[in-house]
């Protein structure tokens, strides 16, 4: 936000330099991000002086050029070639001397150089008003007062305003400081703390006078919750024209482009007092009625920028007797605004519901100076005052007269709020006792009314415009920022508490697993917790009624909180695929949100998604597609890394998977993993196979072993491996075979693995072939062939008996 220092000085007569004032404003919480100089005339006419044309002759080589001899008051006259038709001897003229920098209409600099024009030397330039930035005329050179002395600097003749402009990084809660008046109010409080007592000068409205009542506009407000206060007045007989220089300079200093005197005054009061205003051409108000109401959804409305917009049923509109004229608090309409032919206006000043304005502005993608302020909450008690202030200024600069009473519809006053401050709480929170008289002085300087003072604290009334000060802690923050954070002393004593730690710290486990996944080629992602409500319908076990809806959604795509991490993962895969990144391995730690009949719940999850090849192409490592078993290996590797054992595989219940498994321990589902259905993948524009794993992180943390680990040396006796090729029914699973084997030989059988699966030609129907590998080890001695054969025989018998297996 840009704030003009000269403008601030209209309210408070401070003589500090801009840098010192900027430091105080920063200490007060209005952080100054930069200070930029401003001048009403680019270059401040530096190098431009008064010259006297001594002689003016025809250029020998050009019919339209003149050779002039000009006295610049510093010795010998200089020769200047001039093409203006009105140049003549005896004139006093502005001369840009050699080396002077001038600026064109677009603000681009160019330098005056000594040169030759059609063979004649020219030592400067006699200027027209547009070349100096003093006007738009270019019919001829400027002719100055004859009494001026040659050599006088032009900056001494013309009224040039020099200013310093603060760039303030305003925080969203400081709605009270969104104007020059608000900043001046804070500055006064800071100066009083520095023992610089200055009065705050309030713009007077005593000259407000109703000349007649010839133009009455009837106003009605349909919904007082959306428009708690609405004021208006008519002004007639005004003339739309260019604004005076002082008004243009104020607006230009803060980066606004002057438009005309009527619009400029509304912008001026907006940035002066923080109250948005809107001027309607009174002739265009049908039936002399202004109706503040909502319209049916789908109603078409063309805004000031020429864009036709479709209104929402909750958009508050300013209408006349026949049609909408303006989106309340956001943007004006194309056909109701002020034009060069306007002679009478209806001037609006209102307080609109901040939430309503923000929703409307977001829906239509609009962000204006008015909506910026209405969204954050303006002062409801200056609505009429700002209207009177603007009306007085309009009559001054546009020559109009006030032709109606002020309409002020304010059925339910927005009351100030009460807060009690406990002195002990203030000392505890600040860390230092501030004298009570200082506290009272600070509160008074902030327009906070002290109602009563006791030994324990202060009862006070907070003005309505301070909507960010509603609690005792807020009041303490106000006291502290004005008192000065830098004035709080540091103690020589350092206090610290010994924190208790849990056997398993969530963040440490997350870091451990994250490092492991990163080593496997995964990248961590962080998806938005807000998602599209329509995603819920893609999976049967997710219910619409379990969605947690946002009260004020930014868009339809971000209207509910996610019930699954899957959708964000698929959006990330699609985003990468659309940018020619087909090999994707991502993981995320996040939460899901559910609105169950028993109450709302948050659940922690770890998820990963895989699509494309396992690794990038390389001449040393041929590319290989990621498949179900590759992803399963990642899942089991994570569980092994965490020391979780004793889980079993079960069928998947989640219809988001075309095939998959659940890893279960006891009654707890640890992981759901599988291949995402083609239907869901296609919904996100993904054609490749997508593997997805969802870890129930709360259950994972509960199952991580916390006891002591037993460390054993590596056996000095050799392992022995033996293989079986078994013909089995299709229904037999590897897990069942492995469990049966480990149960048959509990001492010497250390590991069972599946290294080949065959289904197809030369096998009976309904059969498959598994190749199993068995690892045997005796920690005390070397196994003999006799022992090994005996164990393998027992395993063969068990497989034949329990599974009908046949050795191939």
mmCIF file of N, CA, C and O in Angstrom, residues 1-3 8 25 28-31 168-187 270-275 372-373 376-379 465-468 478 481:
data_model
loop_
_atom_site.group_PDB
_atom_site.id
_atom_site.type_symbol
_atom_site.label_atom_id
_atom_site.label_comp_id
_atom_site.label_asym_id
_atom_site.label_seq_id
_atom_site.Cartn_x
_atom_site.Cartn_y
_atom_site.Cartn_z
ATOM 1 N N UNK A 1 0.844 -1.187 0.000
ATOM 2 C CA UNK A 1 0.000 0.000 0.000
ATOM 3 C C UNK A 1 0.878 1.234 0.000
ATOM 4 O O UNK A 1 1.826 1.350 0.783
ATOM 5 N N UNK A 2 0.571 2.205 -0.884
ATOM 6 C CA UNK A 2 1.360 3.428 -0.997
ATOM 7 C C UNK A 2 0.725 4.537 -0.167
ATOM 8 O O UNK A 2 -0.478 4.767 -0.244
ATOM 9 N N UNK A 3 1.557 5.223 0.607
ATOM 10 C CA UNK A 3 1.112 6.313 1.464
ATOM 11 C C UNK A 3 1.995 7.531 1.204
ATOM 12 O O UNK A 3 3.229 7.456 1.293
ATOM 13 N N UNK A 8 -0.034 12.713 4.554
ATOM 14 C CA UNK A 8 -0.050 12.454 6.004
ATOM 15 C C UNK A 8 0.052 13.777 6.774
ATOM 16 O O UNK A 8 -0.617 13.984 7.796
ATOM 17 N N UNK A 25 6.947 4.106 12.008
ATOM 18 C CA UNK A 25 5.810 3.350 11.483
ATOM 19 C C UNK A 25 6.096 1.851 11.490
ATOM 20 O O UNK A 25 5.214 1.044 11.802
ATOM 21 N N UNK A 28 5.655 0.485 14.814
ATOM 22 C CA UNK A 28 4.233 0.425 15.168
ATOM 23 C C UNK A 28 3.503 -0.727 14.494
ATOM 24 O O UNK A 28 2.308 -0.915 14.705
ATOM 25 N N UNK A 29 4.210 -1.467 13.653
ATOM 26 C CA UNK A 29 3.588 -2.611 12.978
ATOM 27 C C UNK A 29 3.201 -2.337 11.541
ATOM 28 O O UNK A 29 2.718 -3.234 10.850
ATOM 29 N N UNK A 30 3.411 -1.100 11.068
ATOM 30 C CA UNK A 30 3.156 -0.758 9.663
ATOM 31 C C UNK A 30 4.501 -0.781 8.950
ATOM 32 O O UNK A 30 5.165 0.248 8.777
ATOM 33 N N UNK A 31 4.910 -1.962 8.549
ATOM 34 C CA UNK A 31 6.270 -2.154 8.041
ATOM 35 C C UNK A 31 6.508 -1.385 6.746
ATOM 36 O O UNK A 31 5.780 -1.544 5.764
ATOM 37 N N UNK A 168 3.988 0.456 2.260
ATOM 38 C CA UNK A 168 3.719 -0.241 3.524
ATOM 39 C C UNK A 168 3.259 -1.664 3.245
ATOM 40 O O UNK A 168 2.333 -1.891 2.462
ATOM 41 N N UNK A 169 3.919 -2.621 3.868
ATOM 42 C CA UNK A 169 3.492 -4.021 3.781
ATOM 43 C C UNK A 169 2.419 -4.273 4.821
ATOM 44 O O UNK A 169 2.695 -4.767 5.925
ATOM 45 N N UNK A 170 1.190 -3.925 4.487
ATOM 46 C CA UNK A 170 0.095 -3.967 5.448
ATOM 47 C C UNK A 170 -0.367 -5.403 5.675
ATOM 48 O O UNK A 170 -0.648 -6.130 4.724
ATOM 49 N N UNK A 171 -0.455 -5.805 6.936
ATOM 50 C CA UNK A 171 -0.947 -7.139 7.262
ATOM 51 C C UNK A 171 -2.479 -7.149 7.159
ATOM 52 O O UNK A 171 -3.131 -6.119 7.373
ATOM 53 N N UNK A 172 -3.080 -8.307 6.840
ATOM 54 C CA UNK A 172 -4.530 -8.349 6.586
ATOM 55 C C UNK A 172 -5.401 -7.909 7.757
ATOM 56 O O UNK A 172 -6.520 -7.461 7.549
ATOM 57 N N UNK A 173 -4.893 -8.021 8.991
ATOM 58 C CA UNK A 173 -5.730 -7.674 10.139
ATOM 59 C C UNK A 173 -5.834 -6.173 10.376
ATOM 60 O O UNK A 173 -6.729 -5.721 11.088
ATOM 61 N N UNK A 174 -4.948 -5.386 9.762
ATOM 62 C CA UNK A 174 -4.924 -3.948 10.038
ATOM 63 C C UNK A 174 -5.814 -3.174 9.069
ATOM 64 O O UNK A 174 -5.351 -2.292 8.323
ATOM 65 N N UNK A 175 -7.093 -3.486 9.084
ATOM 66 C CA UNK A 175 -8.039 -2.780 8.218
ATOM 67 C C UNK A 175 -8.124 -1.307 8.592
ATOM 68 O O UNK A 175 -8.439 -0.461 7.745
ATOM 69 N N UNK A 176 -7.831 -0.973 9.841
ATOM 70 C CA UNK A 176 -7.931 0.416 10.287
ATOM 71 C C UNK A 176 -6.861 1.311 9.680
ATOM 72 O O UNK A 176 -6.982 2.539 9.712
ATOM 73 N N UNK A 177 -5.810 0.721 9.110
ATOM 74 C CA UNK A 177 -4.698 1.505 8.568
ATOM 75 C C UNK A 177 -4.684 1.516 7.046
ATOM 76 O O UNK A 177 -3.652 1.795 6.439
ATOM 77 N N UNK A 178 -5.848 1.240 6.422
ATOM 78 C CA UNK A 178 -5.897 1.189 4.961
ATOM 79 C C UNK A 178 -6.209 2.557 4.351
ATOM 80 O O UNK A 178 -6.889 2.672 3.346
ATOM 81 N N UNK A 179 -5.711 3.610 4.999
ATOM 82 C CA UNK A 179 -5.933 4.969 4.502
ATOM 83 C C UNK A 179 -4.876 5.884 5.099
ATOM 84 O O UNK A 179 -4.183 5.524 6.058
ATOM 85 N N UNK A 180 -4.768 7.080 4.526
ATOM 86 C CA UNK A 180 -3.831 8.060 5.077
ATOM 87 C C UNK A 180 -4.271 8.505 6.470
ATOM 88 O O UNK A 180 -3.441 8.738 7.355
ATOM 89 N N UNK A 181 -5.576 8.613 6.654
ATOM 90 C CA UNK A 181 -6.105 8.972 7.976
ATOM 91 C C UNK A 181 -5.734 7.910 9.007
ATOM 92 O O UNK A 181 -5.307 8.230 10.122
ATOM 93 N N UNK A 182 -5.870 6.640 8.656
ATOM 94 C CA UNK A 182 -5.552 5.562 9.586
ATOM 95 C C UNK A 182 -4.079 5.512 9.936
ATOM 96 O O UNK A 182 -3.702 5.286 11.092
ATOM 97 N N UNK A 183 -3.204 5.737 8.932
ATOM 98 C CA UNK A 183 -1.759 5.741 9.196
ATOM 99 C C UNK A 183 -1.395 6.925 10.073
ATOM 100 O O UNK A 183 -0.587 6.806 11.002
ATOM 101 N N UNK A 184 -2.006 8.082 9.791
ATOM 102 C CA UNK A 184 -1.738 9.267 10.612
ATOM 103 C C UNK A 184 -2.180 9.042 12.052
ATOM 104 O O UNK A 184 -1.525 9.488 13.004
ATOM 105 N N UNK A 185 -3.273 8.341 12.235
ATOM 106 C CA UNK A 185 -3.781 8.043 13.574
ATOM 107 C C UNK A 185 -2.780 7.183 14.344
ATOM 108 O O UNK A 185 -2.502 7.433 15.526
ATOM 109 N N UNK A 186 -2.209 6.189 13.686
ATOM 110 C CA UNK A 186 -1.190 5.353 14.313
ATOM 111 C C UNK A 186 0.081 6.145 14.585
ATOM 112 O O UNK A 186 0.727 5.974 15.616
ATOM 113 N N UNK A 187 0.447 7.000 13.636
ATOM 114 C CA UNK A 187 1.662 7.806 13.788
ATOM 115 C C UNK A 187 1.539 8.736 14.986
ATOM 116 O O UNK A 187 2.499 8.915 15.746
ATOM 117 N N UNK A 270 -11.466 7.770 -0.783
ATOM 118 C CA UNK A 270 -11.171 6.368 -0.482
ATOM 119 C C UNK A 270 -9.806 6.222 0.173
ATOM 120 O O UNK A 270 -9.655 5.550 1.204
ATOM 121 N N UNK A 271 -8.791 6.873 -0.404
ATOM 122 C CA UNK A 271 -7.428 6.733 0.126
ATOM 123 C C UNK A 271 -7.159 7.695 1.279
ATOM 124 O O UNK A 271 -6.218 7.481 2.050
ATOM 125 N N UNK A 272 -7.984 8.710 1.407
ATOM 126 C CA UNK A 272 -7.835 9.627 2.534
ATOM 127 C C UNK A 272 -8.410 9.033 3.804
ATOM 128 O O UNK A 272 -7.743 8.968 4.847
ATOM 129 N N UNK A 273 -9.673 8.563 3.741
ATOM 130 C CA UNK A 273 -10.386 8.108 4.933
ATOM 131 C C UNK A 273 -10.593 6.603 4.986
ATOM 132 O O UNK A 273 -10.992 6.076 6.021
ATOM 133 N N UNK A 274 -10.365 5.898 3.860
ATOM 134 C CA UNK A 274 -10.574 4.451 3.840
ATOM 135 C C UNK A 274 -12.007 4.056 3.554
ATOM 136 O O UNK A 274 -12.374 2.886 3.718
ATOM 137 N N UNK A 275 -12.847 5.017 3.122
ATOM 138 C CA UNK A 275 -14.250 4.739 2.827
ATOM 139 C C UNK A 275 -14.470 4.707 1.313
ATOM 140 O O UNK A 275 -14.373 5.726 0.650
ATOM 141 N N UNK A 372 -10.999 -4.515 -1.702
ATOM 142 C CA UNK A 372 -9.879 -4.759 -0.790
ATOM 143 C C UNK A 372 -10.216 -4.255 0.613
ATOM 144 O O UNK A 372 -9.904 -4.904 1.624
ATOM 145 N N UNK A 373 -10.868 -3.104 0.689
ATOM 146 C CA UNK A 373 -11.197 -2.522 1.985
ATOM 147 C C UNK A 373 -12.469 -3.117 2.578
ATOM 148 O O UNK A 373 -12.522 -3.428 3.767
ATOM 149 N N UNK A 376 -12.027 -6.515 4.295
ATOM 150 C CA UNK A 376 -11.321 -6.548 5.572
ATOM 151 C C UNK A 376 -12.086 -5.825 6.672
ATOM 152 O O UNK A 376 -11.752 -5.965 7.849
ATOM 153 N N UNK A 377 -13.078 -5.063 6.278
ATOM 154 C CA UNK A 377 -13.905 -4.395 7.276
ATOM 155 C C UNK A 377 -13.513 -2.948 7.468
ATOM 156 O O UNK A 377 -12.419 -2.653 7.969
ATOM 157 N N UNK A 378 -14.368 -2.011 7.039
ATOM 158 C CA UNK A 378 -14.091 -0.583 7.184
ATOM 159 C C UNK A 378 -14.789 -0.057 8.424
ATOM 160 O O UNK A 378 -15.479 -0.791 9.138
ATOM 161 N N UNK A 379 -14.641 1.225 8.689
ATOM 162 C CA UNK A 379 -15.270 1.852 9.850
ATOM 163 C C UNK A 379 -16.730 2.161 9.520
ATOM 164 O O UNK A 379 -17.021 3.007 8.674
ATOM 165 N N UNK A 465 -14.258 0.165 14.358
ATOM 166 C CA UNK A 465 -13.352 0.001 13.216
ATOM 167 C C UNK A 465 -12.145 -0.864 13.552
ATOM 168 O O UNK A 465 -11.451 -1.333 12.639
ATOM 169 N N UNK A 466 -11.883 -1.129 14.826
ATOM 170 C CA UNK A 466 -10.785 -2.026 15.210
ATOM 171 C C UNK A 466 -11.344 -3.446 15.344
ATOM 172 O O UNK A 466 -11.458 -4.003 16.434
ATOM 173 N N UNK A 467 -11.728 -4.035 14.214
ATOM 174 C CA UNK A 467 -12.295 -5.389 14.252
ATOM 175 C C UNK A 467 -11.260 -6.461 14.541
ATOM 176 O O UNK A 467 -11.599 -7.633 14.659
ATOM 177 N N UNK A 468 -9.974 -6.072 14.627
ATOM 178 C CA UNK A 468 -8.933 -7.044 14.969
ATOM 179 C C UNK A 468 -8.612 -7.039 16.461
ATOM 180 O O UNK A 468 -7.780 -7.827 16.921
ATOM 181 N N UNK A 478 -1.633 -4.388 21.190
ATOM 182 C CA UNK A 478 -1.704 -2.977 20.821
ATOM 183 C C UNK A 478 -0.810 -2.139 21.740
ATOM 184 O O UNK A 478 -0.086 -1.248 21.284
ATOM 185 N N UNK A 481 2.948 -2.829 20.814
ATOM 186 C CA UNK A 481 3.489 -2.273 19.561
ATOM 187 C C UNK A 481 3.675 -0.759 19.655
ATOM 188 O O UNK A 481 4.598 -0.206 19.056
#
